[in-house]
mmCIF file of C-alpha atoms and ligand atoms in Angstrom:
data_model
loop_
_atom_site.group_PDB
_atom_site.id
_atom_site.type_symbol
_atom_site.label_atom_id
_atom_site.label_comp_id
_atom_site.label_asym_id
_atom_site.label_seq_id
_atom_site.Cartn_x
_atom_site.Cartn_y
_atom_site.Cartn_z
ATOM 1 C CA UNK A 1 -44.922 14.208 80.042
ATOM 2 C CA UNK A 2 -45.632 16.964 82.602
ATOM 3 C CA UNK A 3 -47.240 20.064 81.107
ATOM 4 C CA UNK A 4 -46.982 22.122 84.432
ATOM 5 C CA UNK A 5 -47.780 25.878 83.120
ATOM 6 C CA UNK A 6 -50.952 25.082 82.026
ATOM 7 C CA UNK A 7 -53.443 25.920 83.758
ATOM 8 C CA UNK A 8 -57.349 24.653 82.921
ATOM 9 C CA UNK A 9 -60.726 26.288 82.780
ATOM 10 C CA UNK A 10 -63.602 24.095 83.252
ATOM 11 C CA UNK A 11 -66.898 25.934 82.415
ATOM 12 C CA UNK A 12 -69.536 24.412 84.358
ATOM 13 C CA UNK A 13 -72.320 27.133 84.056
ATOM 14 C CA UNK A 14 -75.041 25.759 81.323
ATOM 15 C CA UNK A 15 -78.187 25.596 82.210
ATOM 16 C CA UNK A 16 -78.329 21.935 81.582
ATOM 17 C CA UNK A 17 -81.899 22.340 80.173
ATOM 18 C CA UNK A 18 -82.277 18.454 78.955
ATOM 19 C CA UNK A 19 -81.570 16.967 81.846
ATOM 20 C CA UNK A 20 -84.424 18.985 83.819
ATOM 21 C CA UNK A 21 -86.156 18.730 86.437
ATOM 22 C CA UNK A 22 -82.536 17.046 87.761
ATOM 23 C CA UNK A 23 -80.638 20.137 87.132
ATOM 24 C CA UNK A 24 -83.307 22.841 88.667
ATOM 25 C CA UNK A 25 -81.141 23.142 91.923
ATOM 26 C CA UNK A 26 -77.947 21.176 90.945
ATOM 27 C CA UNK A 27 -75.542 21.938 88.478
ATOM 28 C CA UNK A 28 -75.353 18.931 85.372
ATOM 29 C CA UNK A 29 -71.487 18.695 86.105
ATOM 30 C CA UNK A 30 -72.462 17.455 89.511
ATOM 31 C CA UNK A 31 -74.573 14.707 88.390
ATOM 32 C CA UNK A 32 -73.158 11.031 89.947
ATOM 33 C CA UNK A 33 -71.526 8.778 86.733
ATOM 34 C CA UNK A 34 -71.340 5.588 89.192
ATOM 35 C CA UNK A 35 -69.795 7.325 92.402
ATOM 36 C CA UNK A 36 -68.527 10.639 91.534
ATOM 37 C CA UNK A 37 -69.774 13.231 89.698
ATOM 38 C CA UNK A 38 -68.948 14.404 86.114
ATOM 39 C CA UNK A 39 -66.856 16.893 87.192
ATOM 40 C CA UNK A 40 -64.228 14.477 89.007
ATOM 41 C CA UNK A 41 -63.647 12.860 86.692
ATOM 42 C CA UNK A 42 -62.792 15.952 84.161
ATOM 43 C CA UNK A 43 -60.444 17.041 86.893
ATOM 44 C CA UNK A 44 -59.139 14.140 87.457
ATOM 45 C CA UNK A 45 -58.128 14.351 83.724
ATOM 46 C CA UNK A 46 -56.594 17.669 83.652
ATOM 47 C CA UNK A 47 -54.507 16.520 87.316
ATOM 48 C CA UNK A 48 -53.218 13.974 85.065
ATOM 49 C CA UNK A 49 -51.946 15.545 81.999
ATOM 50 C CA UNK A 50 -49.873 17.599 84.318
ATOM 51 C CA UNK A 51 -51.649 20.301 85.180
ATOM 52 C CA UNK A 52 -52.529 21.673 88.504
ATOM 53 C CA UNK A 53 -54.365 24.959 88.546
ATOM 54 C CA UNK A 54 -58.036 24.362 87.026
ATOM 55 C CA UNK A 55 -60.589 27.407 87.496
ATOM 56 C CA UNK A 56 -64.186 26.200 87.028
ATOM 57 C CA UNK A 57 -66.585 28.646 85.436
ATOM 58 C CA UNK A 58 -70.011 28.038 87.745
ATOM 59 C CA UNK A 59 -73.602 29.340 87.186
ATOM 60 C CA UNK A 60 -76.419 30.060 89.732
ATOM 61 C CA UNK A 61 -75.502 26.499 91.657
ATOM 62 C CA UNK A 62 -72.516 27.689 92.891
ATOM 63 C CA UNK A 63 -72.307 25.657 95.914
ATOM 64 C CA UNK A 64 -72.376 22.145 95.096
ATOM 65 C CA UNK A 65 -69.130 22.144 93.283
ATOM 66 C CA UNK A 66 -67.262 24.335 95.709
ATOM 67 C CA UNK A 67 -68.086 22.261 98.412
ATOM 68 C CA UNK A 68 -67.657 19.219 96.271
ATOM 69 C CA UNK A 69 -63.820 20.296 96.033
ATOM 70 C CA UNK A 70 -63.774 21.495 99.783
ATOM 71 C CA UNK A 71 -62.608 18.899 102.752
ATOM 72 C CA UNK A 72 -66.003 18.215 104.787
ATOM 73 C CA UNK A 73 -64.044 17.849 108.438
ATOM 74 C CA UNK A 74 -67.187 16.525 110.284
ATOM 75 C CA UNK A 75 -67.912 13.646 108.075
ATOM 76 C CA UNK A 76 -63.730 12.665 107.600
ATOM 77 C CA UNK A 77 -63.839 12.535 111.522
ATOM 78 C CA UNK A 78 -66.148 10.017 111.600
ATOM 79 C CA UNK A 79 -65.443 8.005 108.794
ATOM 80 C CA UNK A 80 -62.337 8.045 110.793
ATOM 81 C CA UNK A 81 -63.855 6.856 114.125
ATOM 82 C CA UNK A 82 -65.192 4.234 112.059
ATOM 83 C CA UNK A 83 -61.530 2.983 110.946
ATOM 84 C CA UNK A 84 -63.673 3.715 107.315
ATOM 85 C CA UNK A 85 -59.749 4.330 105.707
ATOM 86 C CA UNK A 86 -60.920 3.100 102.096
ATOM 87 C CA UNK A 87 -64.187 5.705 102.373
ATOM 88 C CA UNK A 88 -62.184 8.619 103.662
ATOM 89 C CA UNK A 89 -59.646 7.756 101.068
ATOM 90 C CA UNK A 90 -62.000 8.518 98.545
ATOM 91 C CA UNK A 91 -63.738 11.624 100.255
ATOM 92 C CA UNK A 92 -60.210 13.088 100.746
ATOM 93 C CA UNK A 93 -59.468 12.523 97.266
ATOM 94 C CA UNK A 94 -61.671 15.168 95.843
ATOM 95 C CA UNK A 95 -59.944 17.851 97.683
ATOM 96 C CA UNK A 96 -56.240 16.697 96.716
ATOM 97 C CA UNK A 97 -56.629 16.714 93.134
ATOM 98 C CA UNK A 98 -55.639 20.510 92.464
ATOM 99 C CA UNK A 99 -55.271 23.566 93.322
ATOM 100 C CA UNK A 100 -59.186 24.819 92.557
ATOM 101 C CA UNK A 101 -60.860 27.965 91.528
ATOM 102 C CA UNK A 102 -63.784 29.161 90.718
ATOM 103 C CA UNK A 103 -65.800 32.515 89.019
ATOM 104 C CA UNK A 104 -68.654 33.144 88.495
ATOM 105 C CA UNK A 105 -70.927 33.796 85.102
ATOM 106 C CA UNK A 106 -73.563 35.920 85.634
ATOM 107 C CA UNK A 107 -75.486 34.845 82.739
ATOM 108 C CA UNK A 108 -74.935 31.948 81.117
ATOM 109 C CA UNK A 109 -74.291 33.874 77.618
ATOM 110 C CA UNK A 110 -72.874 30.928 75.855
ATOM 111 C CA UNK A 111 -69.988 29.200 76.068
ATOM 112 C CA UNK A 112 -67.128 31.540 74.807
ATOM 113 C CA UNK A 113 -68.673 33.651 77.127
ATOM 114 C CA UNK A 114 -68.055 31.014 79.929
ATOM 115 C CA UNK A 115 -64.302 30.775 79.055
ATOM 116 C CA UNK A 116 -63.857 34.874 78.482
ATOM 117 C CA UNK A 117 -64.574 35.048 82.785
ATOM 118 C CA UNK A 118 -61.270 33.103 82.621
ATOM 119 C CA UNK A 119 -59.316 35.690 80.796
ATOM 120 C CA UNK A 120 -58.136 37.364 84.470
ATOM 121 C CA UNK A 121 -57.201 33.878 85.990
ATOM 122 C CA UNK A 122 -55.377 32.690 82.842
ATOM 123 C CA UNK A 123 -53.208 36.107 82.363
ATOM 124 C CA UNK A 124 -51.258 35.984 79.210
ATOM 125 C CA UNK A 125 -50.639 32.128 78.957
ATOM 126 C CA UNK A 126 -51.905 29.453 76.762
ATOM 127 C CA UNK A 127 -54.383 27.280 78.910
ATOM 128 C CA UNK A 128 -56.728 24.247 77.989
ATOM 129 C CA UNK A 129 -60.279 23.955 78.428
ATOM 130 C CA UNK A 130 -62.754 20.798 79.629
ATOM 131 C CA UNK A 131 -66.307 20.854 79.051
ATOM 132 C CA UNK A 132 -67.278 19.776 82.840
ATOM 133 C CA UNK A 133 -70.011 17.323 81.384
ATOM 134 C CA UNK A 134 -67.586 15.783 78.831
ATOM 135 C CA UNK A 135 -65.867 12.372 79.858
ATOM 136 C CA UNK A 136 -62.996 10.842 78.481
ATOM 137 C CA UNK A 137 -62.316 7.575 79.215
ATOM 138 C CA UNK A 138 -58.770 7.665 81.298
ATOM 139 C CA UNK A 139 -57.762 4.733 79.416
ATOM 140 C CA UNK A 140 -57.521 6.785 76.119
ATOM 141 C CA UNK A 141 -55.959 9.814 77.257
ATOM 142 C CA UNK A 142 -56.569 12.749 74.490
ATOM 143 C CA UNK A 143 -55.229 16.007 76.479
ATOM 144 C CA UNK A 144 -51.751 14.568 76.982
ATOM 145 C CA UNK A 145 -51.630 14.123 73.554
ATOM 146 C CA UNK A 146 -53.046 17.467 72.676
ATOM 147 C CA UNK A 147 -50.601 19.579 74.893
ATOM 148 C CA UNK A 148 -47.881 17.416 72.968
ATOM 149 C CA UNK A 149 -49.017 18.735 69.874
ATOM 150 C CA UNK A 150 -49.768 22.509 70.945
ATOM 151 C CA UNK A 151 -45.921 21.911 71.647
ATOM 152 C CA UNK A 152 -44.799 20.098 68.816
ATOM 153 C CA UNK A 153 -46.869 23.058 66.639
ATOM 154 C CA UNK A 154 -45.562 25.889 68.245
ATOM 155 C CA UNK A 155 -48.444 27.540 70.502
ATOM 156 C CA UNK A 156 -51.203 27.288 68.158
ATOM 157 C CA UNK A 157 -54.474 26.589 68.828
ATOM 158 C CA UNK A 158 -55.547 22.578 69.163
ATOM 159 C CA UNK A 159 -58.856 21.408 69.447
ATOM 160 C CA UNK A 160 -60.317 17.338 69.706
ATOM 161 C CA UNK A 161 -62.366 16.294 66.996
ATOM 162 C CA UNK A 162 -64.300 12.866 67.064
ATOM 163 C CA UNK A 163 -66.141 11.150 63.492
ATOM 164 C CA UNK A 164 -70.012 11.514 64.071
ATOM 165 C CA UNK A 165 -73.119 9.803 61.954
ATOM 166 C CA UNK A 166 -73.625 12.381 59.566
ATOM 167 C CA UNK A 167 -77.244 12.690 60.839
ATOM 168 C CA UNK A 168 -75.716 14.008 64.654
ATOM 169 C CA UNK A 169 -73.269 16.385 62.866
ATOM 170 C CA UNK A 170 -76.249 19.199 63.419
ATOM 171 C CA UNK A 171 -75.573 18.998 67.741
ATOM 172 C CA UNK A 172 -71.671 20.135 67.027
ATOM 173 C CA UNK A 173 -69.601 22.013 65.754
ATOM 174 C CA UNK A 174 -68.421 20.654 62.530
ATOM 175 C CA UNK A 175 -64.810 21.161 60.947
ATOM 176 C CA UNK A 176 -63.368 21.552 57.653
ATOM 177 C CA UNK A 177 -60.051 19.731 57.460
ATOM 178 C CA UNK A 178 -56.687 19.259 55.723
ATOM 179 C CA UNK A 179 -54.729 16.477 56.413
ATOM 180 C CA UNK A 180 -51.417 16.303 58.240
ATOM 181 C CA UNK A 181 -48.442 14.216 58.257
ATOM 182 C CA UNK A 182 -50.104 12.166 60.967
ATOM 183 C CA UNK A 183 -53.153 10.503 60.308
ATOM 184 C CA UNK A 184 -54.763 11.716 63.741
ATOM 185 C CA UNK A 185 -54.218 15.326 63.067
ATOM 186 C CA UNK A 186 -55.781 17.471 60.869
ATOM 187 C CA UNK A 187 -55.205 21.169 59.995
ATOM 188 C CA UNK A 188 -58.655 22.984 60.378
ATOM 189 C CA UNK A 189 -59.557 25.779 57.598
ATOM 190 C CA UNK A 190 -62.893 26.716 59.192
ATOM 191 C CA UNK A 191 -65.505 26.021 61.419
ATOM 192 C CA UNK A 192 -69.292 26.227 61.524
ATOM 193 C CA UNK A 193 -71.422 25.822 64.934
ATOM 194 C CA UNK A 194 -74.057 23.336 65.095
ATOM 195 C CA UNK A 195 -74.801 22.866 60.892
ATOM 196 C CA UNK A 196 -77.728 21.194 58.683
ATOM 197 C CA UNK A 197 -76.142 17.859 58.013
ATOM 198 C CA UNK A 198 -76.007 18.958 54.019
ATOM 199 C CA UNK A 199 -74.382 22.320 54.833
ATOM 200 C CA UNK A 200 -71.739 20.250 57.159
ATOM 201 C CA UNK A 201 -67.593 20.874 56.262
ATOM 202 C CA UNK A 202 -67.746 17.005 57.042
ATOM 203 C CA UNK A 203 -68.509 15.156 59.851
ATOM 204 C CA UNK A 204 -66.281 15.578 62.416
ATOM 205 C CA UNK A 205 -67.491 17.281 65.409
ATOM 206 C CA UNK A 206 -65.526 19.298 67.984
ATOM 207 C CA UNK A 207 -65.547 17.900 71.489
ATOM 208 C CA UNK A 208 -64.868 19.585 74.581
ATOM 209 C CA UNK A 209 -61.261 19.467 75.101
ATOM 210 C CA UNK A 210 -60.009 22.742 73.716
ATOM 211 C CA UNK A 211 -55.622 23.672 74.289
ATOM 212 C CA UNK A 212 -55.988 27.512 73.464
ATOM 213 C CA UNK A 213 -53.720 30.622 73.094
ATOM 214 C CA UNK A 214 -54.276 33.685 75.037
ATOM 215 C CA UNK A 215 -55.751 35.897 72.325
ATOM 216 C CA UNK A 216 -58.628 33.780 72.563
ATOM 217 C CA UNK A 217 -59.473 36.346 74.683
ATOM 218 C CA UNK A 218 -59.020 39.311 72.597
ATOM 219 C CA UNK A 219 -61.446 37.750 69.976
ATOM 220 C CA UNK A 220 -64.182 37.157 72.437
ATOM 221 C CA UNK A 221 -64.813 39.956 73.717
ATOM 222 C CA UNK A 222 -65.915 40.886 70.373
ATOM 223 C CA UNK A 223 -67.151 37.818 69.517
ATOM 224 C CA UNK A 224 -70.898 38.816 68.603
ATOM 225 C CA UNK A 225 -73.905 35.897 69.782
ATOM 226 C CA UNK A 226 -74.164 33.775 67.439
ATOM 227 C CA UNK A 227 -75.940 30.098 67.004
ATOM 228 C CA UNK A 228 -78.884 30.331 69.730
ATOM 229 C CA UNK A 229 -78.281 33.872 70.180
ATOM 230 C CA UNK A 230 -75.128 32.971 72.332
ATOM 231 C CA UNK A 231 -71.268 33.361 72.103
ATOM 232 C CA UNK A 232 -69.904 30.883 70.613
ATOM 233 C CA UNK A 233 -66.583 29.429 71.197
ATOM 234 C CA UNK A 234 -66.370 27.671 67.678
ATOM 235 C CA UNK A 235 -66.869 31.175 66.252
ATOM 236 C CA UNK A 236 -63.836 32.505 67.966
ATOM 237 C CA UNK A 237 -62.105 29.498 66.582
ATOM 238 C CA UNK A 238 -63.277 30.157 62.926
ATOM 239 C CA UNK A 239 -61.339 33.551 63.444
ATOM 240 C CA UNK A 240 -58.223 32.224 65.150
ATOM 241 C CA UNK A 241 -58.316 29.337 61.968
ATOM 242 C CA UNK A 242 -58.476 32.264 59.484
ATOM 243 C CA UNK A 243 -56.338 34.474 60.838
ATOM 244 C CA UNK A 244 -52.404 34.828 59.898
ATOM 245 C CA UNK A 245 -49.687 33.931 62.673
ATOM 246 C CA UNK A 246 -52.669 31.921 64.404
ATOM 247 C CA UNK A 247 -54.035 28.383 63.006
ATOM 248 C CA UNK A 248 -56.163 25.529 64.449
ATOM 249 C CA UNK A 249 -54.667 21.882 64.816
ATOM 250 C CA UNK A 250 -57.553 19.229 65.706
ATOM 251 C CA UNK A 251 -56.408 15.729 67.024
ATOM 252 C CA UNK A 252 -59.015 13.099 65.962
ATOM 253 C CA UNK A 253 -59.844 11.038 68.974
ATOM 254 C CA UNK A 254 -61.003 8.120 68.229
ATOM 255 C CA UNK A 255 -61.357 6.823 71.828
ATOM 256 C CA UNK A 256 -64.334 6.548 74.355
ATOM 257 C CA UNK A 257 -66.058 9.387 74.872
ATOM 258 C CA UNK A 258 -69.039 10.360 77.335
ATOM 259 C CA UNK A 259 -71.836 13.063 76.659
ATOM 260 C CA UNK A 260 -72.853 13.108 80.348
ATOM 261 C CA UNK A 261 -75.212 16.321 79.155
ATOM 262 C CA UNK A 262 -77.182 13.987 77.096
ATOM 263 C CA UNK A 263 -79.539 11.489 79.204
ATOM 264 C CA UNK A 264 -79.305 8.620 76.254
ATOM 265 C CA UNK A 265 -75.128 9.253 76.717
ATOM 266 C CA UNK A 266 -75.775 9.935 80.923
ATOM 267 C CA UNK A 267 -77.238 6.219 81.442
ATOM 268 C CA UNK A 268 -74.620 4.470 78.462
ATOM 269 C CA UNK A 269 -71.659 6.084 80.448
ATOM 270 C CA UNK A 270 -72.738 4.766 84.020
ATOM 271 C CA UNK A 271 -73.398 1.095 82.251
ATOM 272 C CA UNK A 272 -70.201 1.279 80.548
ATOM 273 C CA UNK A 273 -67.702 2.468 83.316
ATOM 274 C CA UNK A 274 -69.670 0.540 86.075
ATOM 275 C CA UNK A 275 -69.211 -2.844 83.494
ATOM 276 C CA UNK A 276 -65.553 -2.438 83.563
ATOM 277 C CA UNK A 277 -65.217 -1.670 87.217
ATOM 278 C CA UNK A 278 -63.875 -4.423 89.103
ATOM 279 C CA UNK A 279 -65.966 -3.755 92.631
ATOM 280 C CA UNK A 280 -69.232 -3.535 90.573
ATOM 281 C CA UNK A 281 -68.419 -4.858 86.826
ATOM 282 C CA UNK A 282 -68.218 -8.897 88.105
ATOM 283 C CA UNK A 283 -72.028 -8.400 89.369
ATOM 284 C CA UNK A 284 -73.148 -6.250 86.861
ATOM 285 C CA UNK A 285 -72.052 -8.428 83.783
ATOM 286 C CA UNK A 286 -74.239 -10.934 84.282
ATOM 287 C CA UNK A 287 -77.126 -9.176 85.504
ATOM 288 C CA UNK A 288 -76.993 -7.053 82.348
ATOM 289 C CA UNK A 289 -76.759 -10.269 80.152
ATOM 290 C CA UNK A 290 -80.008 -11.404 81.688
ATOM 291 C CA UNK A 291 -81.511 -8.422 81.516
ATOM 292 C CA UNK A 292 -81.173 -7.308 77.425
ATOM 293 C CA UNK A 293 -81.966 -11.666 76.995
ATOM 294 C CA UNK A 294 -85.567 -10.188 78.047
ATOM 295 C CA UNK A 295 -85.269 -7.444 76.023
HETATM 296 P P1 UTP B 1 -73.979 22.872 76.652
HETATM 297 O O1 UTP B 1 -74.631 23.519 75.529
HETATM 298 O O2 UTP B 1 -73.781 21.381 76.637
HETATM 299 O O3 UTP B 1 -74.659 23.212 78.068
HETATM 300 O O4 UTP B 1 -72.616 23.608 76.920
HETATM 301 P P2 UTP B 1 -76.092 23.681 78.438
HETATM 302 O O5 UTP B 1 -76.443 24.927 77.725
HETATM 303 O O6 UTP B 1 -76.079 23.701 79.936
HETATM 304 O O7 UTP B 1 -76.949 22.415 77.939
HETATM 305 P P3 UTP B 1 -78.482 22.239 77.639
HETATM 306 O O8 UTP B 1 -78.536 22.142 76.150
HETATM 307 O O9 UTP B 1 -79.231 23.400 78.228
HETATM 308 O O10 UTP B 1 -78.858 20.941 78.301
HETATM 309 C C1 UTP B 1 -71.344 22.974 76.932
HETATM 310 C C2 UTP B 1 -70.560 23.316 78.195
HETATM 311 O O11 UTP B 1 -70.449 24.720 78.360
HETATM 312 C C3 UTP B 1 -70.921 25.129 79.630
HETATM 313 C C4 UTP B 1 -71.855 24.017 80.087
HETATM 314 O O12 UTP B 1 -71.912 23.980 81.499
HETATM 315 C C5 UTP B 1 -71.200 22.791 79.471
HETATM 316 O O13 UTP B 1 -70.161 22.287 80.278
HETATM 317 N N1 UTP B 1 -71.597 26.442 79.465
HETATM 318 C C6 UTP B 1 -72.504 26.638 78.478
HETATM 319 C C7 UTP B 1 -71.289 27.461 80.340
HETATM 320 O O14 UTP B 1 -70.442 27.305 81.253
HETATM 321 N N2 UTP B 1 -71.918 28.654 80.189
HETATM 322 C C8 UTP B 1 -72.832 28.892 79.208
HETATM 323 O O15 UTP B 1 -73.353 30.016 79.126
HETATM 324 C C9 UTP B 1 -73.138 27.838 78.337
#
């Protein structure tokens, strides 16, 4: 089902600290998962729930997405010239996907910080949010279903939880759940950035697919730094999930997920896609077979 008012923020302006040097000069959204980079593939995503207006939040890189998004004329002529249609196909398809914004900023403060820089863009509307470093495999689509709910809920607040080892529950945020009348949705009662695994709610972690209302806004700009001495979007979520009229919703996912931020996750997600990818995977399989027989 179409969910054509929405519109999506992607913040893209982290640091990317673990995956230095790589991300010195380029931003981590940008770096290649197979042939296209992160970013794609979390527009790709949002163009496919329905929704055609994405603003990306970008840091000091600025220029590599932009231009990513842009039509390169010079390099479509000749791929052109060459009778190259399946190439240009695929160059063109970058710049057809939406209609796509961008803002700066400044500082990477954190991440509520990140999506606050969308509260112009957005307006009063509720809008949905991609972590540009976040994959979801397209065969287990997890917004679509999230927009249905924000529906079928009346306008409050959904976010995407996924089950974690207890021991990994510390590099989330972690919810505290009630359950619903459908076993992949769970009411959320609080939430608590990044805890000790014994101080976790339980272990299901929030991943970055966020459908929000627009007083989001209202609480983060007085949403004090928090974990890491930045402002943190699961603290503005504590509030909305405490606060009367509001209410969080989280849909378990329990689908494939990549952490393309994480260099372990990076390398499984190129493996992975590239496996089941029927120009490459046929090759691949085999070779990999071979390969983890030496191992
Ligand atoms: P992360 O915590 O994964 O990004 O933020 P990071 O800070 O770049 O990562 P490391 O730990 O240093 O490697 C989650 C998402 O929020 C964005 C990031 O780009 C990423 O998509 N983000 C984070 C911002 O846009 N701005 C910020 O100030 C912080």
């Amino acid at each position: 089902m179409p969910h054509k008012p929405f519109k999506a923020v992607i913040p893209a302006a982290g640091l990317g600290t673990r995956f230095l040097p790589a991300t010195k000069a380029m931003p981590k959204e940008m770096l290649p998962v197979v042939d296209k980079p992160a970013i794609q593939y979390v527009v790709e995503e949002a163009a496919e729930a329905g929704i055609s207006d994405i603003l990306i939040i970008i840091g000091r890189n600025k220029n590599n997405i932009a231009n990513h998004f842009d039509s390169v004329p010079e390099l479509e002529e000749k791929l052109r010239q060459k009778g190259d249609d399946e190439r240009l196909s695929r160059v063109q398809a970058s710049t057809e996907l939406a209609d796509i914004h961008m803002v700066r900023q400044g500082e990477p403060k954190g991440l509520g910080h990140a999506v606050l820089r969308a509260a112009h863009h957005v307006g009063d509307h509720p809008f949905a949010v991609l972590l540009g470093d976040d994959l979801i495999d397209e065969r287990d689509p997890l917004l679509t279903k999230m927009l249905d709910e924000f529906d079928k809920r009346g306008g409050v607040t959904v976010i995407a939880l996924m089950e974690v080892d207890p021991a990994h529950i510390h590099m989330y945020g972690a919810a505290a759940v009630e359950p619903t009348e459908d076993p992949d949705v769970v009411k959320v009662t609080g939430l608590v950035e990044k805890p000790k695994a014994e101080e976790a709610p339980s272990n299901l972690a929030v991943i970055g697919r966020y459908v929000l209302p627009p007083s989001v806004f209202g609480i983060l700009e007085h949403t004090e730094p928090g974990r890491g001495g930045e402002i943190q979007l699961t603290d503005a979520l504590q509030e909305l999930a405490v606060t009367e009229g509001e209410g969080v919703y989280g849909v378990v996912f329990r689908g494939r997920r990549y952490d393309t931020g994480d260099r372990l996750d990076y390398i499984k997600a190129i493996v992975q896609l590239a496996a089941d990818r029927e120009d490459l995977g046929p090759d691949l399989r085999p070779w990999l077979k071979e390969f983890s027989a030496q191992l």
